[in-house]
Each structure stands twice: as structure tokens, then as C-alpha cells.
mmCIF file of C-alpha atoms and ligand atoms in Angstrom:
data_model
loop_
_atom_site.group_PDB
_atom_site.id
_atom_site.type_symbol
_atom_site.label_atom_id
_atom_site.label_comp_id
_atom_site.label_asym_id
_atom_site.label_seq_id
_atom_site.Cartn_x
_atom_site.Cartn_y
_atom_site.Cartn_z
ATOM 1 C CA MET P 1262 141.993 69.611 100.594
ATOM 2 C CA ASN P 1263 141.002 67.773 97.454
ATOM 3 C CA VAL P 1264 140.937 70.654 94.989
ATOM 4 C CA LEU P 1265 139.425 68.635 92.166
ATOM 5 C CA LYS P 1266 136.460 67.681 94.296
ATOM 6 C CA PHE P 1267 135.971 71.227 95.464
ATOM 7 C CA ILE P 1268 135.854 72.895 92.053
ATOM 8 C CA PRO P 1269 132.769 71.144 90.648
ATOM 9 C CA LEU P 1270 130.875 72.029 93.820
ATOM 10 C CA LEU P 1271 131.860 75.647 93.432
ATOM 11 C CA LEU P 1272 130.740 75.669 89.821
ATOM 12 C CA LEU P 1273 127.488 74.016 90.779
ATOM 13 C CA GLY P 1274 126.979 76.725 93.378
ATOM 14 C CA MET P 1275 127.531 79.423 90.779
ATOM 15 C CA HIS P 1276 125.035 77.961 88.382
ATOM 16 C CA SER P 1277 122.344 77.080 90.850
ATOM 17 C CA ALA P 1278 120.889 80.517 91.427
ATOM 18 C CA PHE P 1279 118.651 79.384 94.255
ATOM 19 C CA SER P 1280 121.122 77.492 96.383
ATOM 20 C CA GLY P 1281 121.251 80.562 98.607
ATOM 21 C CA SER P 1282 118.388 82.936 99.245
ATOM 22 C CA LEU P 1283 116.076 84.137 96.492
ATOM 23 C CA GLN P 1284 116.613 87.737 95.439
ATOM 24 C CA VAL P 1285 113.185 89.357 95.268
ATOM 25 C CA VAL P 1286 112.318 92.840 94.035
ATOM 26 C CA ALA P 1287 108.920 94.191 95.117
ATOM 27 C CA SER P 1288 107.516 97.356 93.574
ATOM 28 C CA TYR P 1289 105.736 98.509 96.769
ATOM 29 C CA GLY P 1290 106.260 98.115 100.492
ATOM 30 C CA TYR P 1291 103.153 96.040 101.141
ATOM 31 C CA ILE P 1292 104.350 93.481 98.589
ATOM 32 C CA GLY P 1293 107.814 93.365 100.137
ATOM 33 C CA ASP P 1294 106.330 92.724 103.577
ATOM 34 C CA ILE P 1295 104.136 89.852 102.367
ATOM 35 C CA VAL P 1296 107.044 88.257 100.450
ATOM 36 C CA GLN P 1297 109.228 88.578 103.563
ATOM 37 C CA ARG P 1298 106.579 86.908 105.736
ATOM 38 C CA ILE P 1299 106.308 83.944 103.360
ATOM 39 C CA GLY P 1300 109.958 83.640 102.350
ATOM 40 C CA LYS P 1301 111.480 84.609 105.727
ATOM 41 C CA ASP P 1302 115.194 83.718 105.687
ATOM 42 C CA ARG P 1303 114.933 82.093 102.235
ATOM 43 C CA VAL P 1304 114.467 85.510 100.565
ATOM 44 C CA GLU P 1305 116.260 88.816 100.327
ATOM 45 C CA VAL P 1306 113.654 91.446 99.525
ATOM 46 C CA VAL P 1307 114.235 94.856 98.002
ATOM 47 C CA VAL P 1308 111.339 97.342 97.830
ATOM 48 C CA LEU P 1309 111.531 100.002 95.126
ATOM 49 C CA ALA P 1310 108.831 102.626 95.811
ATOM 50 C CA ARG P 1311 108.721 104.656 99.002
ATOM 51 C CA GLY P 1312 105.446 104.193 100.862
ATOM 52 C CA ASP P 1313 104.810 107.899 101.302
ATOM 53 C CA TYR P 1314 105.047 108.725 97.592
ATOM 54 C CA ASN P 1315 102.337 108.718 94.943
ATOM 55 C CA PRO P 1316 102.355 105.059 93.829
ATOM 56 C CA HIS P 1317 101.378 106.085 90.288
ATOM 57 C CA ILE P 1318 104.353 108.394 89.839
ATOM 58 C CA ILE P 1319 107.508 106.954 91.366
ATOM 59 C CA ILE P 1320 110.712 108.604 90.188
ATOM 60 C CA PRO P 1321 113.085 105.725 89.444
ATOM 61 C CA LYS P 1322 116.561 105.842 90.962
ATOM 62 C CA PRO P 1323 119.533 104.443 88.994
ATOM 63 C CA SER P 1324 120.040 101.921 91.825
ATOM 64 C CA TYR P 1325 116.711 100.296 90.897
ATOM 65 C CA ILE P 1326 118.260 98.952 87.694
ATOM 66 C CA ALA P 1327 121.107 97.197 89.524
ATOM 67 C CA LYS P 1328 118.625 95.694 91.970
ATOM 68 C CA MET P 1329 116.431 94.468 89.121
ATOM 69 C CA ARG P 1330 119.443 92.967 87.355
ATOM 70 C CA ARG P 1331 120.186 90.702 90.336
ATOM 71 C CA ALA P 1332 116.565 89.638 90.920
ATOM 72 C CA ASP P 1333 115.298 86.055 90.733
ATOM 73 C CA LEU P 1334 111.747 87.265 91.211
ATOM 74 C CA LEU P 1335 109.936 90.539 90.580
ATOM 75 C CA VAL P 1336 106.543 90.954 92.242
ATOM 76 C CA ILE P 1337 104.373 93.821 91.055
ATOM 77 C CA ASN P 1338 100.939 95.205 91.960
ATOM 78 C CA GLY P 1339 99.890 95.364 88.302
ATOM 79 C CA GLY P 1340 96.608 96.781 87.009
ATOM 80 C CA GLN P 1341 98.758 99.557 85.469
ATOM 81 C CA LEU P 1342 99.707 101.039 88.863
ATOM 82 C CA GLU P 1343 103.397 100.829 87.879
ATOM 83 C CA ILE P 1344 102.880 101.661 84.185
ATOM 84 C CA GLY P 1345 104.445 105.123 84.511
ATOM 85 C CA TRP P 1346 107.726 104.067 86.090
ATOM 86 C CA LEU P 1347 108.501 100.336 86.237
ATOM 87 C CA PRO P 1348 108.582 99.196 82.563
ATOM 88 C CA GLN P 1349 111.644 101.335 81.814
ATOM 89 C CA ILE P 1350 113.521 99.788 84.774
ATOM 90 C CA ILE P 1351 112.656 96.269 83.631
ATOM 91 C CA ARG P 1352 113.823 97.170 80.120
ATOM 92 C CA GLN P 1353 117.098 98.738 81.225
ATOM 93 C CA ALA P 1354 117.956 95.956 83.686
ATOM 94 C CA ASN P 1355 117.618 93.460 80.845
ATOM 95 C CA ASN P 1356 117.256 90.502 83.240
ATOM 96 C CA SER P 1357 115.584 87.693 81.280
ATOM 97 C CA ALA P 1358 114.444 85.942 84.500
ATOM 98 C CA VAL P 1359 112.005 88.690 85.521
ATOM 99 C CA GLN P 1360 110.398 89.551 82.176
ATOM 100 C CA PRO P 1361 106.588 89.426 81.988
ATOM 101 C CA GLY P 1362 105.510 85.865 81.272
ATOM 102 C CA GLU P 1363 108.543 84.329 83.014
ATOM 103 C CA ARG P 1364 108.403 82.416 86.312
ATOM 104 C CA GLY P 1365 110.390 85.241 87.870
ATOM 105 C CA PHE P 1366 107.593 87.749 87.194
ATOM 106 C CA LEU P 1367 104.502 87.817 89.392
ATOM 107 C CA ASP P 1368 101.674 90.280 88.719
ATOM 108 C CA LEU P 1369 99.388 90.266 91.773
ATOM 109 C CA SER P 1370 96.499 91.961 89.948
ATOM 110 C CA GLN P 1371 96.045 88.679 88.082
ATOM 111 C CA HIS P 1372 95.139 86.949 91.355
ATOM 112 C CA VAL P 1373 92.512 89.352 92.737
ATOM 113 C CA HIS P 1374 89.187 90.765 91.621
ATOM 114 C CA LEU P 1375 89.519 94.353 90.331
ATOM 115 C CA ILE P 1376 86.614 96.757 90.811
ATOM 116 C CA ASP P 1377 85.574 99.650 88.536
ATOM 117 C CA VAL P 1378 86.847 98.024 85.340
ATOM 118 C CA PRO P 1379 85.765 100.543 82.680
ATOM 119 C CA THR P 1380 83.827 99.457 79.643
ATOM 120 C CA SER P 1381 85.781 101.924 77.503
ATOM 121 C CA VAL P 1382 89.370 103.059 77.962
ATOM 122 C CA SER P 1383 89.480 106.644 79.152
ATOM 123 C CA ARG P 1384 93.183 107.155 79.665
ATOM 124 C CA GLU P 1385 93.138 109.952 77.074
ATOM 125 C CA LEU P 1386 91.037 111.892 79.548
ATOM 126 C CA GLY P 1387 93.775 111.382 82.104
ATOM 127 C CA ASP P 1388 92.175 108.562 84.069
ATOM 128 C CA VAL P 1389 95.026 106.666 85.740
ATOM 129 C CA HIS P 1390 92.857 103.578 86.383
ATOM 130 C CA PRO P 1391 92.214 102.371 82.808
ATOM 131 C CA GLU P 1392 92.131 98.657 83.763
ATOM 132 C CA GLY P 1393 90.005 99.128 86.864
ATOM 133 C CA ASN P 1394 90.940 100.263 90.353
ATOM 134 C CA PRO P 1395 94.472 98.989 91.064
ATOM 135 C CA HIS P 1396 94.489 99.791 94.815
ATOM 136 C CA PHE P 1397 93.288 96.295 95.794
ATOM 137 C CA PHE P 1398 95.717 96.013 98.692
ATOM 138 C CA MET P 1399 93.326 98.304 100.589
ATOM 139 C CA ASP P 1400 90.953 95.328 100.957
ATOM 140 C CA PRO P 1401 92.495 93.329 103.820
ATOM 141 C CA GLU P 1402 90.689 90.232 102.483
ATOM 142 C CA ASN P 1403 93.252 90.366 99.668
ATOM 143 C CA ILE P 1404 96.190 89.835 102.054
ATOM 144 C CA PRO P 1405 95.777 86.022 102.244
ATOM 145 C CA VAL P 1406 95.045 85.864 98.503
ATOM 146 C CA ILE P 1407 98.304 87.675 97.749
ATOM 147 C CA ALA P 1408 100.189 85.586 100.326
ATOM 148 C CA THR P 1409 99.033 82.397 98.631
ATOM 149 C CA ALA P 1410 100.054 83.654 95.175
ATOM 150 C CA VAL P 1411 103.491 84.487 96.611
ATOM 151 C CA THR P 1412 103.703 81.076 98.346
ATOM 152 C CA GLU P 1413 102.956 79.286 95.081
ATOM 153 C CA ARG P 1414 105.518 81.275 93.147
ATOM 154 C CA LEU P 1415 108.298 80.878 95.726
ATOM 155 C CA THR P 1416 107.560 77.147 95.741
ATOM 156 C CA GLU P 1417 107.813 77.036 91.960
ATOM 157 C CA LEU P 1418 111.212 78.759 92.054
ATOM 158 C CA ASP P 1419 112.486 76.865 95.094
ATOM 159 C CA PRO P 1420 110.538 73.571 95.295
ATOM 160 C CA ASP P 1421 112.817 72.058 97.968
ATOM 161 C CA HIS P 1422 111.323 74.454 100.514
ATOM 162 C CA GLN P 1423 107.644 74.053 99.681
ATOM 163 C CA ALA P 1424 106.727 72.910 103.221
ATOM 164 C CA TYR P 1425 108.528 75.920 104.691
ATOM 165 C CA TYR P 1426 106.667 78.439 102.500
ATOM 166 C CA GLU P 1427 103.336 76.725 103.138
ATOM 167 C CA ALA P 1428 103.873 76.754 106.903
ATOM 168 C CA ASN P 1429 104.676 80.478 106.765
ATOM 169 C CA ASN P 1430 101.555 81.108 104.700
ATOM 170 C CA LYS P 1431 99.456 79.208 107.239
ATOM 171 C CA GLU P 1432 100.944 81.260 110.061
ATOM 172 C CA LEU P 1433 100.190 84.491 108.188
ATOM 173 C CA ARG P 1434 96.586 83.453 107.509
ATOM 174 C CA THR P 1435 95.953 82.547 111.149
ATOM 175 C CA PHE P 1436 97.254 85.923 112.294
ATOM 176 C CA TRP P 1437 95.334 87.691 109.518
ATOM 177 C CA GLN P 1438 92.054 86.029 110.567
ATOM 178 C CA GLN P 1439 92.493 87.289 114.138
ATOM 179 C CA GLN P 1440 93.138 90.837 112.911
ATOM 180 C CA MET P 1441 90.183 90.699 110.525
ATOM 181 C CA THR P 1442 87.797 89.751 113.339
ATOM 182 C CA ARG P 1443 89.089 92.645 115.430
ATOM 183 C CA TRP P 1444 88.934 95.162 112.533
ATOM 184 C CA GLU P 1445 85.367 94.176 111.664
ATOM 185 C CA ALA P 1446 84.294 94.707 115.272
ATOM 186 C CA GLN P 1447 86.033 98.104 115.461
ATOM 187 C CA LEU P 1448 84.383 99.367 112.282
ATOM 188 C CA LYS P 1449 80.910 97.933 112.811
ATOM 189 C CA PRO P 1450 79.497 101.260 114.092
ATOM 190 C CA TYR P 1451 80.583 102.923 110.829
ATOM 191 C CA ARG P 1452 78.600 100.692 108.464
ATOM 192 C CA GLY P 1453 76.509 102.830 106.111
ATOM 193 C CA GLU P 1454 78.564 105.972 106.825
ATOM 194 C CA LYS P 1455 78.842 108.163 103.720
ATOM 195 C CA VAL P 1456 82.345 109.348 102.884
ATOM 196 C CA VAL P 1457 84.244 111.395 100.324
ATOM 197 C CA GLU P 1458 87.827 110.573 99.374
ATOM 198 C CA TYR P 1459 90.330 112.609 97.391
ATOM 199 C CA HIS P 1460 91.541 109.861 95.027
ATOM 200 C CA LYS P 1461 89.829 106.501 94.499
ATOM 201 C CA ILE P 1462 92.479 104.792 96.607
ATOM 202 C CA PHE P 1463 90.489 103.536 99.617
ATOM 203 C CA ASP P 1464 87.494 102.080 97.722
ATOM 204 C CA TYR P 1465 88.358 98.461 98.502
ATOM 205 C CA PHE P 1466 88.644 99.305 102.189
ATOM 206 C CA PHE P 1467 85.337 101.209 102.235
ATOM 207 C CA ASN P 1468 83.542 98.455 100.330
ATOM 208 C CA ARG P 1469 84.871 95.780 102.678
ATOM 209 C CA PHE P 1470 83.722 97.554 105.833
ATOM 210 C CA GLY P 1471 80.423 98.963 104.551
ATOM 211 C CA PHE P 1472 81.244 102.653 104.131
ATOM 212 C CA LEU P 1473 79.394 104.304 101.238
ATOM 213 C CA ILE P 1474 81.516 106.356 98.840
ATOM 214 C CA ALA P 1475 79.522 109.478 97.982
ATOM 215 C CA GLY P 1476 82.153 111.010 95.705
ATOM 216 C CA THR P 1477 85.738 112.066 95.138
ATOM 217 C CA VAL P 1478 87.513 115.414 95.298
ATOM 218 C CA GLU P 1479 89.274 114.482 92.055
ATOM 219 C CA PRO P 1480 86.847 114.633 89.098
ATOM 220 C CA LEU P 1481 88.639 111.578 87.582
ATOM 221 C CA PRO P 1482 91.450 109.454 89.030
ATOM 222 C CA GLY P 1483 94.657 111.441 88.592
ATOM 223 C CA ILE P 1484 92.964 114.707 87.557
ATOM 224 C CA PRO P 1485 93.264 117.615 90.042
ATOM 225 C CA PRO P 1486 89.974 119.219 91.123
ATOM 226 C CA THR P 1487 88.674 122.348 89.390
ATOM 227 C CA ALA P 1488 86.763 125.084 91.228
ATOM 228 C CA LYS P 1489 83.585 123.921 89.469
ATOM 229 C CA HIS P 1490 84.064 120.320 90.627
ATOM 230 C CA ILE P 1491 84.826 121.402 94.209
ATOM 231 C CA ALA P 1492 81.582 123.399 94.249
ATOM 232 C CA GLU P 1493 79.671 120.316 93.072
ATOM 233 C CA VAL P 1494 81.325 118.135 95.730
ATOM 234 C CA GLU P 1495 80.421 120.744 98.358
ATOM 235 C CA LYS P 1496 76.738 120.606 97.409
ATOM 236 C CA MET P 1497 76.823 116.808 97.351
ATOM 237 C CA ILE P 1498 78.424 116.609 100.831
ATOM 238 C CA VAL P 1499 75.601 118.752 102.257
ATOM 239 C CA ARG P 1500 72.888 116.847 100.373
ATOM 240 C CA GLU P 1501 74.225 113.393 101.322
ATOM 241 C CA HIS P 1502 75.175 114.258 104.928
ATOM 242 C CA VAL P 1503 78.777 113.169 104.428
ATOM 243 C CA LYS P 1504 80.774 113.400 107.657
ATOM 244 C CA PHE P 1505 84.276 112.395 106.535
ATOM 245 C CA ILE P 1506 86.750 113.303 103.818
ATOM 246 C CA PHE P 1507 89.616 110.844 103.468
ATOM 247 C CA GLN P 1508 92.850 111.655 101.756
ATOM 248 C CA ASP P 1509 96.145 109.942 101.003
ATOM 249 C CA VAL P 1510 99.447 111.355 102.280
ATOM 250 C CA TYR P 1511 100.873 112.533 98.961
ATOM 251 C CA ASN P 1512 98.245 114.562 97.048
ATOM 252 C CA PRO P 1513 97.766 118.303 97.719
ATOM 253 C CA GLN P 1514 95.345 118.776 100.601
ATOM 254 C CA ASP P 1515 94.057 122.293 99.819
ATOM 255 C CA ALA P 1516 90.741 121.268 98.265
ATOM 256 C CA SER P 1517 89.945 118.680 100.943
ATOM 257 C CA SER P 1518 90.976 121.078 103.744
ATOM 258 C CA TYR P 1519 88.809 123.808 102.232
ATOM 259 C CA LEU P 1520 85.757 121.528 102.074
ATOM 260 C CA ALA P 1521 86.300 120.114 105.568
ATOM 261 C CA ALA P 1522 86.696 123.558 107.146
ATOM 262 C CA ARG P 1523 83.822 125.122 105.235
ATOM 263 C CA LEU P 1524 81.371 122.295 105.979
ATOM 264 C CA ASN P 1525 82.712 121.486 109.457
ATOM 265 C CA ILE P 1526 83.390 117.816 108.704
ATOM 266 C CA LYS P 1527 86.449 115.690 109.463
ATOM 267 C CA LEU P 1528 89.429 115.449 107.085
ATOM 268 C CA ILE P 1529 91.402 112.307 107.861
ATOM 269 C CA ILE P 1530 94.718 111.459 106.213
ATOM 270 C CA LEU P 1531 95.154 107.707 105.761
ATOM 271 C CA PRO P 1532 98.137 105.517 104.814
ATOM 272 C CA HIS P 1533 97.793 103.580 101.559
ATOM 273 C CA ASP P 1534 100.934 101.442 101.846
ATOM 274 C CA VAL P 1535 103.568 100.230 104.258
ATOM 275 C CA GLY P 1536 105.704 103.244 105.169
ATOM 276 C CA ALA P 1537 103.126 105.891 104.199
ATOM 277 C CA VAL P 1538 102.927 107.200 107.780
ATOM 278 C CA LYS P 1539 104.641 106.498 111.076
ATOM 279 C CA GLY P 1540 103.180 103.371 112.634
ATOM 280 C CA ALA P 1541 102.137 101.817 109.296
ATOM 281 C CA ASP P 1542 105.242 99.692 109.003
ATOM 282 C CA ASN P 1543 103.779 96.365 107.880
ATOM 283 C CA VAL P 1544 100.698 94.982 106.091
ATOM 284 C CA PHE P 1545 98.794 94.621 109.357
ATOM 285 C CA SER P 1546 99.759 97.899 111.020
ATOM 286 C CA VAL P 1547 98.685 99.809 107.872
ATOM 287 C CA PHE P 1548 95.114 98.723 108.659
ATOM 288 C CA ASP P 1549 95.549 99.234 112.400
ATOM 289 C CA GLU P 1550 96.637 102.793 111.655
ATOM 290 C CA ILE P 1551 93.785 103.432 109.179
ATOM 291 C CA ILE P 1552 91.247 102.222 111.734
ATOM 292 C CA ARG P 1553 92.903 104.118 114.600
ATOM 293 C CA ARG P 1554 92.664 107.342 112.600
ATOM 294 C CA ILE P 1555 89.001 106.750 111.679
ATOM 295 C CA THR P 1556 87.849 105.746 115.151
ATOM 296 C CA GLN P 1557 89.870 108.095 117.353
HETATM 297 ZN ZN1 LIG J 911 95.030 105.358 91.791
#
């Protein structure tokens, strides 16, 4: 073997970070699944938050720092959803490639339209949505938007495989369009249905499919309900003829259960991310499972 010829190649390999697969860290499961579908065997994806936990309050594990240190790309939800747990991991990992503003940092909230953007910041009151509602993944119309943002960023980091990423994006969009047609048909009978949710986490979904949000069990996003607020919600449910209360998997269910039992309406627990419940194991089956639970 010609050792002298071999060494420069080895060095080149060490310095070209993207000669192998791209190391991607995704804050949430839905992001990891979309990155995997676009990057396929060109990416190695690590998801930080568990899908069945409160996405606002993830307790970081020490292993997150090591994962962040090795990352070529960090993809976050943004809109302050990770504000309580991710910044400290980014800081401690001290990986210059994935700092905000770098090519290795992708904030998805910058690519979608956020609803409920407040005119004045109310975080002092405990509102955990100070930049608007960050749960935009719950609108399935955002799946292709996110996929395209991911495609563009992977292409920027790994331009030799642009055609590959674009083909995968096209495949995703075709499949997504088929699902969307089916979901719209399944939910058509529910248009105009008035609903209550515990936290403002399913708003994008309800808006997309024509449900009307009559109120929330939480008085403000992130603030647990008081007896006074529950009494007000009870009166509103009767007045507005609400038939459903929807709740995420992680918040306490006492208040919603109380209201549902007392008013004889349905309480339905819905997944908000990949991995939140059994059966919701990818970006498409999350919506299949939501719709199955509503329509069954
Ligand atoms: Zn929230």
C-alpha cells in the first residue's frame, strides 16, 4: 500500500465533516421524523425530547450535551417552545456549528405562520406562548412547509446530494397530499363543532379542520385552572353547547375529567407529537391517531 497517498485522504476525511452522514439533533420527535424522511441514509438523527412529555418543560439529560457537541445541524421548533430547556444545552455543548445564526441551526418557527401573536408580552403573568402559539406542527399543512425548509438546509450543508434531498421531499409531499385528502374527508362532518381544550396545543389542528375553539381549561397557557375558572368554563360549555374536551397526554386531567363527567360530554386525550401515545409513531400517524380518537 502506498502509505503517503493514503494519509492525505485520511486527513481529508477527518476535515470534511460531511463526507459521511450528517449528524442531526432534533428537539422533538416530529422534527426528527421529517429530517429522517428527507435525509434518509444521508443523516443520523437524534431526538432529544420524549413525545409523551410536556414539550415546554423537558428535563435535560447529560447525554444531550454530548449529542449536541457532535451535531452538524440542530433543528428546533422555535417560537420559545424550547426556551425553558434547550438554550442551556446549546451553551454547555459549545459547538460553534449549531449556534443560532449559523448554517447548522434551523429554527422552524421562522418558516411558518404563527397564530395568536400577542400585542404585549405577558410572560410575567405566566403565559408560556409569549411569541404566539408555538404548536404549529398540529396543522398538517405545515408538514410540507417544514419538509421544504429541512430540504433546503440539508442541501446547503451537503450540496452534492441536492437531487437526493429534493426527490425525498417530493415523495413526502405526494404522500402528504394523499393523507390530507383523506383527513379532510374524515373530519368534514365535524366542521363547526365547538370544542374546549386544556392547553392551547391543538389550535392549529382545529383551525385547519373547522372546529371552533370555545375556550380552554387553563386560564392562560401554562397556568393551572382555578376553581373560579373551572366554574366559568362549565357555564360556557353549557351556553355554547360544547360536546368535546380535548387534552394532551401530559397535563393533569382532573379538571377536564370533572367537567366531562359533570356535563356528560366527551373527554378525548390526543397526541401532540410523535411518540405521545401508542400508534403515533411518525408525523402522519400522529394525525391518523388524532382523527381516529375524535371519530371513533
Ligand atoms: Zn404551549
